[in-house]
PDB file of C-alpha atoms in Angstrom:
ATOM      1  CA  UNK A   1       0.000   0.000   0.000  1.00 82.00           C
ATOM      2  CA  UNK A   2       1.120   3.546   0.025  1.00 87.00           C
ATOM      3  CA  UNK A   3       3.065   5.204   2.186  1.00 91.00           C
ATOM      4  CA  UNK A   4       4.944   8.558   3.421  1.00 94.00           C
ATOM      5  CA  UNK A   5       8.753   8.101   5.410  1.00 95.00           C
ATOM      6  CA  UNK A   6      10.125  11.346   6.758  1.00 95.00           C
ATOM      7  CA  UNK A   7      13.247  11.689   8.490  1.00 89.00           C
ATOM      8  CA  UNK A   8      13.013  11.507  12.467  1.00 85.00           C
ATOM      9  CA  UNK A   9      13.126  14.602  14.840  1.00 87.00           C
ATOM     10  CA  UNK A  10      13.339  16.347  16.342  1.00 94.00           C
ATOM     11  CA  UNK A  11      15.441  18.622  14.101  1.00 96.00           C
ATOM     12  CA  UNK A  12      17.266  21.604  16.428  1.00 97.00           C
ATOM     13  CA  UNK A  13      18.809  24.513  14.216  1.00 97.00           C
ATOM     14  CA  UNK A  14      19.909  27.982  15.152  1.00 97.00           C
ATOM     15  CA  UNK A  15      18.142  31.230  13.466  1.00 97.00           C
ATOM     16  CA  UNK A  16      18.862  31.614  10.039  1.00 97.00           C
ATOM     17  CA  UNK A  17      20.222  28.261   8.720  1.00 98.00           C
ATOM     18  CA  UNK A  18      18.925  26.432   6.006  1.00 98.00           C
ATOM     19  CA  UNK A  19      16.654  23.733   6.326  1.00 98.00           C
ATOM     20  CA  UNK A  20      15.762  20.465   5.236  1.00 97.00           C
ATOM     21  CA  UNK A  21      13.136  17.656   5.808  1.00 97.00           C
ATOM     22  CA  UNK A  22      13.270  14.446   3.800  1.00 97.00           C
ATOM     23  CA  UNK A  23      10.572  12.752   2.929  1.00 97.00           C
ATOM     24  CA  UNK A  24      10.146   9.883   0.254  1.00 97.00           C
ATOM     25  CA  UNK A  25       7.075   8.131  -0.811  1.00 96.00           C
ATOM     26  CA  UNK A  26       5.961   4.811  -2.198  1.00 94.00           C
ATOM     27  CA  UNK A  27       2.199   4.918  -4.254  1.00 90.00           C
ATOM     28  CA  UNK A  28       0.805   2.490  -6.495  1.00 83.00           C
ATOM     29  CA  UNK A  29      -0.718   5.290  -8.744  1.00 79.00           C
ATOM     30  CA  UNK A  30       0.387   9.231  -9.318  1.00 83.00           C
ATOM     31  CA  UNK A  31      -0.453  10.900  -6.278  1.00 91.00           C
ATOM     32  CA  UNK A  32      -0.407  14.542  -5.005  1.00 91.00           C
ATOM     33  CA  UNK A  33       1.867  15.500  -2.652  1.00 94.00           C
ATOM     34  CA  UNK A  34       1.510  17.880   0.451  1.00 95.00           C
ATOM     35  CA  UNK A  35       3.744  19.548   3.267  1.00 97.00           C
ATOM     36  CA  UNK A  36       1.754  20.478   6.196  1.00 96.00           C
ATOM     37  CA  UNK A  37       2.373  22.094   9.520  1.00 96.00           C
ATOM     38  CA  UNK A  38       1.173  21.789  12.872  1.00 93.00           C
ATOM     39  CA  UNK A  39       1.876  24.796  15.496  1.00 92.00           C
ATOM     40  CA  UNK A  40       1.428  23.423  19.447  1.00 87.00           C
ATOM     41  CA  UNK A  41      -1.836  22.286  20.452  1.00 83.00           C
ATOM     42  CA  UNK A  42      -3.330  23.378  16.753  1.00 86.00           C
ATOM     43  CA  UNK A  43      -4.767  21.795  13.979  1.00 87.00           C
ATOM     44  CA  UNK A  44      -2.982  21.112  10.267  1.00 91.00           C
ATOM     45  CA  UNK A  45      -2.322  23.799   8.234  1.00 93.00           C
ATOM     46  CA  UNK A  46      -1.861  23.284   4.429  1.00 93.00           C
ATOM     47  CA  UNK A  47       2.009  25.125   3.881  1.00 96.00           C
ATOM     48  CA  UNK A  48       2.611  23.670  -0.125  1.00 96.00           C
ATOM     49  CA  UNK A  49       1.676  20.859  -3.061  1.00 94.00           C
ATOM     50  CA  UNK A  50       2.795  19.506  -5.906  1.00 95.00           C
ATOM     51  CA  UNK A  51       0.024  17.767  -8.369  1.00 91.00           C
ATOM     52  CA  UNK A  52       2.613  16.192 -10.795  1.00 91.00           C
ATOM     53  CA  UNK A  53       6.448  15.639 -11.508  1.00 93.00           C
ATOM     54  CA  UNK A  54       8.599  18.204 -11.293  1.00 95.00           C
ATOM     55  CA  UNK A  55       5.883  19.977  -9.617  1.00 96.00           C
ATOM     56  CA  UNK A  56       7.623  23.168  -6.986  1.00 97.00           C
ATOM     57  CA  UNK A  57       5.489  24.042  -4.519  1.00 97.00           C
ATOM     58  CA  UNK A  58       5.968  26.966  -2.072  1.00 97.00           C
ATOM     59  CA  UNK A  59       5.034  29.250   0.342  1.00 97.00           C
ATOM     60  CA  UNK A  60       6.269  31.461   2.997  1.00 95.00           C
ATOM     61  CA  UNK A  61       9.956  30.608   1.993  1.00 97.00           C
ATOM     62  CA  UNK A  62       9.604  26.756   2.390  1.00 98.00           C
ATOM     63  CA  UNK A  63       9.577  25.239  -0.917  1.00 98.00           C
ATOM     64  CA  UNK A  64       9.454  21.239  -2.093  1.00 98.00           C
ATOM     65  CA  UNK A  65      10.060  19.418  -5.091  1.00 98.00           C
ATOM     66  CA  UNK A  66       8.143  16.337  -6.691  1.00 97.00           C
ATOM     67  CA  UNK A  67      10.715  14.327  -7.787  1.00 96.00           C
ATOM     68  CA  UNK A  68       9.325  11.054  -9.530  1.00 94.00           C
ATOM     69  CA  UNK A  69      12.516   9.382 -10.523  1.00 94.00           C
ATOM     70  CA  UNK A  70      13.449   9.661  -6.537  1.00 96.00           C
ATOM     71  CA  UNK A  71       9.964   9.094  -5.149  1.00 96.00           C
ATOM     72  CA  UNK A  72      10.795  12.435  -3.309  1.00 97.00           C
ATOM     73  CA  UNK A  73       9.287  15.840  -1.956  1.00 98.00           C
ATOM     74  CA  UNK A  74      11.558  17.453   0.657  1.00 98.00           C
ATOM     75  CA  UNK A  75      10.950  20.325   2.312  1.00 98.00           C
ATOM     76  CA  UNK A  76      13.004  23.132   2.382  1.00 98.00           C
ATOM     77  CA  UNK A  77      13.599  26.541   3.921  1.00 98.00           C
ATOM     78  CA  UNK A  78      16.944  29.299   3.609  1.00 97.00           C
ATOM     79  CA  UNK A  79      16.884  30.944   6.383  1.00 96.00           C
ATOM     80  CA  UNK A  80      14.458  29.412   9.178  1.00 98.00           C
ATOM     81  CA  UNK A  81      12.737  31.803  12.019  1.00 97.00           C
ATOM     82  CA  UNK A  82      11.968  30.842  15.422  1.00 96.00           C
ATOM     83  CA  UNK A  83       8.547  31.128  14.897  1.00 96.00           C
ATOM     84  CA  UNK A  84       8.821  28.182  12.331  1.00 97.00           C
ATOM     85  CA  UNK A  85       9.500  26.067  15.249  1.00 97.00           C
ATOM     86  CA  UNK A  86       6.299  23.275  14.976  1.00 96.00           C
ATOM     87  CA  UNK A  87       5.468  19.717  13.156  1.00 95.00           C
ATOM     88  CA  UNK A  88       5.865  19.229  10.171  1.00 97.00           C
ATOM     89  CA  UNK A  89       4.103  15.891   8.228  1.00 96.00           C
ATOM     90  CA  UNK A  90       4.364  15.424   4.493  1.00 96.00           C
ATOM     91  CA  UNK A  91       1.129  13.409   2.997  1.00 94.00           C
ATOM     92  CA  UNK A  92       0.166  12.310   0.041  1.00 92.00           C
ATOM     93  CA  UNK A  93      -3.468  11.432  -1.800  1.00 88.00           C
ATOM     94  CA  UNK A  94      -3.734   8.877  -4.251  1.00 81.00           C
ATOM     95  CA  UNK A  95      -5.924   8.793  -7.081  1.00 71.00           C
ATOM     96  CA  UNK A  96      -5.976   5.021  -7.369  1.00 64.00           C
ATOM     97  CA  UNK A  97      -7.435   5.335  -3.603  1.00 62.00           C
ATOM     98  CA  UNK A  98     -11.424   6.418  -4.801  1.00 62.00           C
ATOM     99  CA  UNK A  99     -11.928   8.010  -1.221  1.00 67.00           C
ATOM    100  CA  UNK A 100      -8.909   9.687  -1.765  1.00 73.00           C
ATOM    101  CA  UNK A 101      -7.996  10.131   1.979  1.00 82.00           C
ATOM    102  CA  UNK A 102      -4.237  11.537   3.082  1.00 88.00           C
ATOM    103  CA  UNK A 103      -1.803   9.251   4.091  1.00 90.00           C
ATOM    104  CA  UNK A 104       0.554  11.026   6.209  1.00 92.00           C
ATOM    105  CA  UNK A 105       4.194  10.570   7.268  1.00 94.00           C
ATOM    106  CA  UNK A 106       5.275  10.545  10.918  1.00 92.00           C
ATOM    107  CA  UNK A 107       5.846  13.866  11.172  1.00 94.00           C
ATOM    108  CA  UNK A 108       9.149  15.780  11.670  1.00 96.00           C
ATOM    109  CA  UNK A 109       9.646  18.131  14.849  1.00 96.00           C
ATOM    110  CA  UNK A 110      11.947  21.363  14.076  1.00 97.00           C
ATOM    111  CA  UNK A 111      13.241  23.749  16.878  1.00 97.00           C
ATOM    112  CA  UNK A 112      14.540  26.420  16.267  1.00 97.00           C
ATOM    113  CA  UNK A 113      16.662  28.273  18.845  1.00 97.00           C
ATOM    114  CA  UNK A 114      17.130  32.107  18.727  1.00 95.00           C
TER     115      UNK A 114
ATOM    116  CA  UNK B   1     -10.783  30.857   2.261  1.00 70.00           C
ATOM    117  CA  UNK B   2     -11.389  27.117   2.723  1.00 82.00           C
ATOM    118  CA  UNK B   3     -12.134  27.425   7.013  1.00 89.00           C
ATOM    119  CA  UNK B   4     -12.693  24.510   8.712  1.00 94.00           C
ATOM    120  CA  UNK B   5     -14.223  24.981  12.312  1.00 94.00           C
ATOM    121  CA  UNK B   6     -14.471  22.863  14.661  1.00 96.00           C
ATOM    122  CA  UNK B   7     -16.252  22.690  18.576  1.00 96.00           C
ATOM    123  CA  UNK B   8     -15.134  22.661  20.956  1.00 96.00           C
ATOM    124  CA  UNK B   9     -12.032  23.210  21.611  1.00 95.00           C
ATOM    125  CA  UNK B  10     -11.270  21.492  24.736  1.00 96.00           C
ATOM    126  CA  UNK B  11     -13.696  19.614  26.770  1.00 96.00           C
ATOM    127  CA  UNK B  12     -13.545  17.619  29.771  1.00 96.00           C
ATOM    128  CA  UNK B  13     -15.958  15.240  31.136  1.00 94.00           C
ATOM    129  CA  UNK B  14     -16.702  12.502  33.242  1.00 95.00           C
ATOM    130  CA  UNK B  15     -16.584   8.639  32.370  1.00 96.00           C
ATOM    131  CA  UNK B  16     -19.684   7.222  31.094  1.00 96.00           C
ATOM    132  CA  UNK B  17     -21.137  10.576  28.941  1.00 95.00           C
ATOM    133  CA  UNK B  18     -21.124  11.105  25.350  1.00 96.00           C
ATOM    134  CA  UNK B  19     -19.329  13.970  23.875  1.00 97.00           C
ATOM    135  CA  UNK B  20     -20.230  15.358  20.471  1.00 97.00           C
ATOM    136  CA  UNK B  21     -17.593  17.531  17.943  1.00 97.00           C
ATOM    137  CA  UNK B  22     -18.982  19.568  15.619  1.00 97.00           C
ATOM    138  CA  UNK B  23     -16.652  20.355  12.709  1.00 96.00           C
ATOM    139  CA  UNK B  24     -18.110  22.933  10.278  1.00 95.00           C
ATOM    140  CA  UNK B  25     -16.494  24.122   6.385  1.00 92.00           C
ATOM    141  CA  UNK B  26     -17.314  27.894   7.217  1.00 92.00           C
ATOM    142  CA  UNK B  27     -17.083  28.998   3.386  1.00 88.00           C
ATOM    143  CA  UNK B  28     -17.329  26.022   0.951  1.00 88.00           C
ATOM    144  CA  UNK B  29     -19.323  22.664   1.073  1.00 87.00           C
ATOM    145  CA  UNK B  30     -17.603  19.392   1.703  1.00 86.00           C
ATOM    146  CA  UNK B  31     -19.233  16.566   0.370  1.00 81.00           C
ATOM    147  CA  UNK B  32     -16.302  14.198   1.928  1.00 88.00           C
ATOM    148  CA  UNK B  33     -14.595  15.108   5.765  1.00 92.00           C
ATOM    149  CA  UNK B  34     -12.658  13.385   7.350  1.00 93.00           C
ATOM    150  CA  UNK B  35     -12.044  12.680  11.481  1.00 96.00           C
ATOM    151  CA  UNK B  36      -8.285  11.740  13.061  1.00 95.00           C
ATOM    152  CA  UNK B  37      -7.436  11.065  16.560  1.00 95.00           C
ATOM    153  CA  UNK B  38      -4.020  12.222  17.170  1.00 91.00           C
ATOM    154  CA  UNK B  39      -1.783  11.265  20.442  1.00 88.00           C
ATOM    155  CA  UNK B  40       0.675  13.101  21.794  1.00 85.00           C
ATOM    156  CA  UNK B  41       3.876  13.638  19.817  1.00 82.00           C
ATOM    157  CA  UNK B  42       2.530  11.316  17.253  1.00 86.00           C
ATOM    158  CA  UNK B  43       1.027  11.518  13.531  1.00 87.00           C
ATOM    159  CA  UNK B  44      -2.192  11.156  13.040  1.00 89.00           C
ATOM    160  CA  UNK B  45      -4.577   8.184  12.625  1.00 91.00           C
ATOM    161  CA  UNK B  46      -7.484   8.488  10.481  1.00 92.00           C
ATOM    162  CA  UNK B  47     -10.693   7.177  11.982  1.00 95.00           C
ATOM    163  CA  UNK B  48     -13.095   7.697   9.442  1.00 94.00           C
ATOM    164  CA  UNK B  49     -14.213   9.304   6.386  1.00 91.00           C
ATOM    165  CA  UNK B  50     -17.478  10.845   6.055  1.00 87.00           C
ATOM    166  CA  UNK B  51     -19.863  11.217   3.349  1.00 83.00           C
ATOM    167  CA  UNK B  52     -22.728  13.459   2.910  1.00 82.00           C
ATOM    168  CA  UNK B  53     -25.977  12.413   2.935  1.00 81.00           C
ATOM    169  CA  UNK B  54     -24.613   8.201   3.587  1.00 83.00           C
ATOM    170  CA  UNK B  55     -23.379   6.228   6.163  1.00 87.00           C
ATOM    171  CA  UNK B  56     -19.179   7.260   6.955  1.00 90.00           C
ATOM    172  CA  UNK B  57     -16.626   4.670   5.986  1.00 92.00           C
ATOM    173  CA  UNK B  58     -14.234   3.672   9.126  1.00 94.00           C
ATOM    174  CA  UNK B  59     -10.811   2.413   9.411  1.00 93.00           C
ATOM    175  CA  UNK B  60     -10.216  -1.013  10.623  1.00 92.00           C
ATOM    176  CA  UNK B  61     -10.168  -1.219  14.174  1.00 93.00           C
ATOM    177  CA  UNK B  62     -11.745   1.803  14.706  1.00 95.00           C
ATOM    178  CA  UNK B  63     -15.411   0.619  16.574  1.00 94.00           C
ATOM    179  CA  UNK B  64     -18.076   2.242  14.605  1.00 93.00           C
ATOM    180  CA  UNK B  65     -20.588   2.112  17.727  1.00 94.00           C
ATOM    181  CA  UNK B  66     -18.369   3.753  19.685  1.00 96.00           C
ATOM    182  CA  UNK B  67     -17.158   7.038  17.527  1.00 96.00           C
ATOM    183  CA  UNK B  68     -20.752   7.936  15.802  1.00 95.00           C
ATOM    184  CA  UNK B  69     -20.452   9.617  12.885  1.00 94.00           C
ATOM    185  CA  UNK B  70     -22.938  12.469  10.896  1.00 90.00           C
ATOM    186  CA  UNK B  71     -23.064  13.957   7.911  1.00 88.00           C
ATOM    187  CA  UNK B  72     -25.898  15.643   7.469  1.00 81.00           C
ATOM    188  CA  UNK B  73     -25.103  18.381   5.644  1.00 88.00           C
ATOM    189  CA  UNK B  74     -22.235  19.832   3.105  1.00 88.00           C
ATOM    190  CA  UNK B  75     -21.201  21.845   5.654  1.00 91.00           C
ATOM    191  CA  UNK B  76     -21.340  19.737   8.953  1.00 93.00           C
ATOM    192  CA  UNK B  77     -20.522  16.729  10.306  1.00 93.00           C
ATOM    193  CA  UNK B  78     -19.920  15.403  14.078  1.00 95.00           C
ATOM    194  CA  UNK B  79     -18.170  12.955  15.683  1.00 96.00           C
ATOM    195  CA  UNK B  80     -19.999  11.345  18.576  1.00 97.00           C
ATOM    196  CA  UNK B  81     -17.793   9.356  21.217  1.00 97.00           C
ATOM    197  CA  UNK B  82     -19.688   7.564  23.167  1.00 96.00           C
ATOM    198  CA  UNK B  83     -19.765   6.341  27.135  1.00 95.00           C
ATOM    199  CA  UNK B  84     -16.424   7.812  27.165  1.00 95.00           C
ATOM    200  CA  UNK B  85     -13.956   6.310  29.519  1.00 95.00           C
ATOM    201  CA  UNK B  86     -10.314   7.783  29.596  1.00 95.00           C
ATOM    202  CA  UNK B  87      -8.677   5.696  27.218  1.00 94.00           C
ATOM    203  CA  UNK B  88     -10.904   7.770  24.608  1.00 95.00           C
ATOM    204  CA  UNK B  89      -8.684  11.029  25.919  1.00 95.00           C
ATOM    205  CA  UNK B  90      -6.639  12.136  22.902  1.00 94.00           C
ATOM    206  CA  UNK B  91      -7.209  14.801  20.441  1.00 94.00           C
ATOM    207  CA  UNK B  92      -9.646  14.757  17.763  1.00 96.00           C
ATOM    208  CA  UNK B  93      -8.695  16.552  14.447  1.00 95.00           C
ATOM    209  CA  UNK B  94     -11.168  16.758  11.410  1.00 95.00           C
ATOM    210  CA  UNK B  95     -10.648  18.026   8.017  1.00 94.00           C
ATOM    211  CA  UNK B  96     -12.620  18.342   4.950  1.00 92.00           C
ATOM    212  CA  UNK B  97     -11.985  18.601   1.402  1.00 84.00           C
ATOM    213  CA  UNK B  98     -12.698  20.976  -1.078  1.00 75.00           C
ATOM    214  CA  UNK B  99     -14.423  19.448  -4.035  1.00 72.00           C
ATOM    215  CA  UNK B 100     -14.000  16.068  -5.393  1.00 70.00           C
ATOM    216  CA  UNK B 101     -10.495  15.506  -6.851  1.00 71.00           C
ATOM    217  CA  UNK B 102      -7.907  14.064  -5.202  1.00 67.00           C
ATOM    218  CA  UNK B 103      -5.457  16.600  -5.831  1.00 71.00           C
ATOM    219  CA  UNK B 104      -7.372  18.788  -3.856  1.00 77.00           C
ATOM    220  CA  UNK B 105      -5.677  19.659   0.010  1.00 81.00           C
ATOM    221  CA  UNK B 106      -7.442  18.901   2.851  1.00 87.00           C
ATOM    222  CA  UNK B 107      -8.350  21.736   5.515  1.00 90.00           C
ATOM    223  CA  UNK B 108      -7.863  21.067   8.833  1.00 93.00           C
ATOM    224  CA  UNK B 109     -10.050  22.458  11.864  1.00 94.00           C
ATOM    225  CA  UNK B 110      -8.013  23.173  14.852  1.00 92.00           C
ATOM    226  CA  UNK B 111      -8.726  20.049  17.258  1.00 93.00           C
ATOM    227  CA  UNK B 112     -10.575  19.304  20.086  1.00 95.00           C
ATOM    228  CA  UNK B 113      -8.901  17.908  23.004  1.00 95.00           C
ATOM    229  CA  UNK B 114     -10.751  15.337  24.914  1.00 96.00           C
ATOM    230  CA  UNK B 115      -9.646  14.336  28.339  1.00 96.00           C
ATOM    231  CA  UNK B 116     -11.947  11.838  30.198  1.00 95.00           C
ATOM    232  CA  UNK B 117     -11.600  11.906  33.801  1.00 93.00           C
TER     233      UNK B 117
END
């Protein structure tokens, strides 16, 4: 079945440094892709997608990459803030799934220290 | 736009009552949402996905007589645990979609957290 691996937490950076987040996939069809983020004691929030190969998603300086021929879609950031500091879960939605429900990845904690 | 609401927030309770969570699209109508239970420091597990208008489909595992599901409109559903007891404590996260395809994101409300005493 499908599935979502991200790296483990939690990740600790200082202000400022550039960020990553791995996260690799295995689907039996051509899914979408999603980062999301959860802030303490809060609900997801959507932060990016990607629909199809090659696909670059962004927002709010994070960006991600479908990558087909790596079954990849890290996350990535420049310069992180301490108020980025949260979970973050990558997901993806499968069309060969007719309910078409998220399957998410573990989720990655990130700290960031001023 | 795309707001998913959900109520309440927090709630605490005694063992033995039934608590109901209302989760509400605010500016679109979701013909599919969906309900996770979430514990602490851990993804989240989905519980069920439910469908406007017919009876919700649930995960395996997940007792459908105990976690009542309703869909009764495009813009509501609820998620009714019942005779709680405090292994049901854990927080409760829906989400609904907006429109049918499945590249479409899913919008989260904000949880409810559910503590059983």
């Amino acid at each position: 079945g499908d599935s979502v691996t991200q790296m483990e937490g939690p990740v600790t950076l200082s202000e400022e440094a550039f960020l990553t987040i791995n996260c690799t996939y295995t689907a039996t069809g051509y899914p979408s892709l999603f980062w999301y983020v959860q802030y303490p004691g809060e609900g997801l929030q959507l932060l990016l997608k990607a629909t199809k190969a090659d696909d670059k998603g962004s927002n709010k300086g994070f960006e991600a990459t479908y990558r087909k021929e790596t079954t990849s879609f890290h996350l990535e950031k420049g310069s992180v803030q301490v108020s980025d500091s949260a979970v973050y879960f990558c997901a993806l939605s499968d069309r060969g799934d007719s309910s078409y429900k998220l399957i998410f990845g573990s989720g990655t904690r990130l700290l960031v220290r001023p | 736009g795309a707001v998913v609401s959900q109520h309440p927030s927090w709630v605490i309770c005694k063992s033995g009552t039934s608590v109901k969570i209302e989760c509400r699209s605010l500016d679109f109508q979701a013909t599919t949402m969906f309900w996770y239970r979430q514990f602490p420091k851990q993804s989240l597990m989905l519980m069920a996905t439910s469908n406007e208008g017919s009876k919700a489909t649930y995960e395996q595992g997940v007792e459908k007589d105990k976690f009542l599901i309703n869909h009764a409109s495009l813009t509501l559903s609820t998620l009714t645990v019942t005779s709680a007891h405090p292994e049901d404590s854990s927080f409760y996260i829906c989400s609904a979609r907006v429109g049918r395809q499945f590249n479409q994101p899913q919008h989260f409300g904000d949880g409810t957290r559910l503590s059983i005493l």
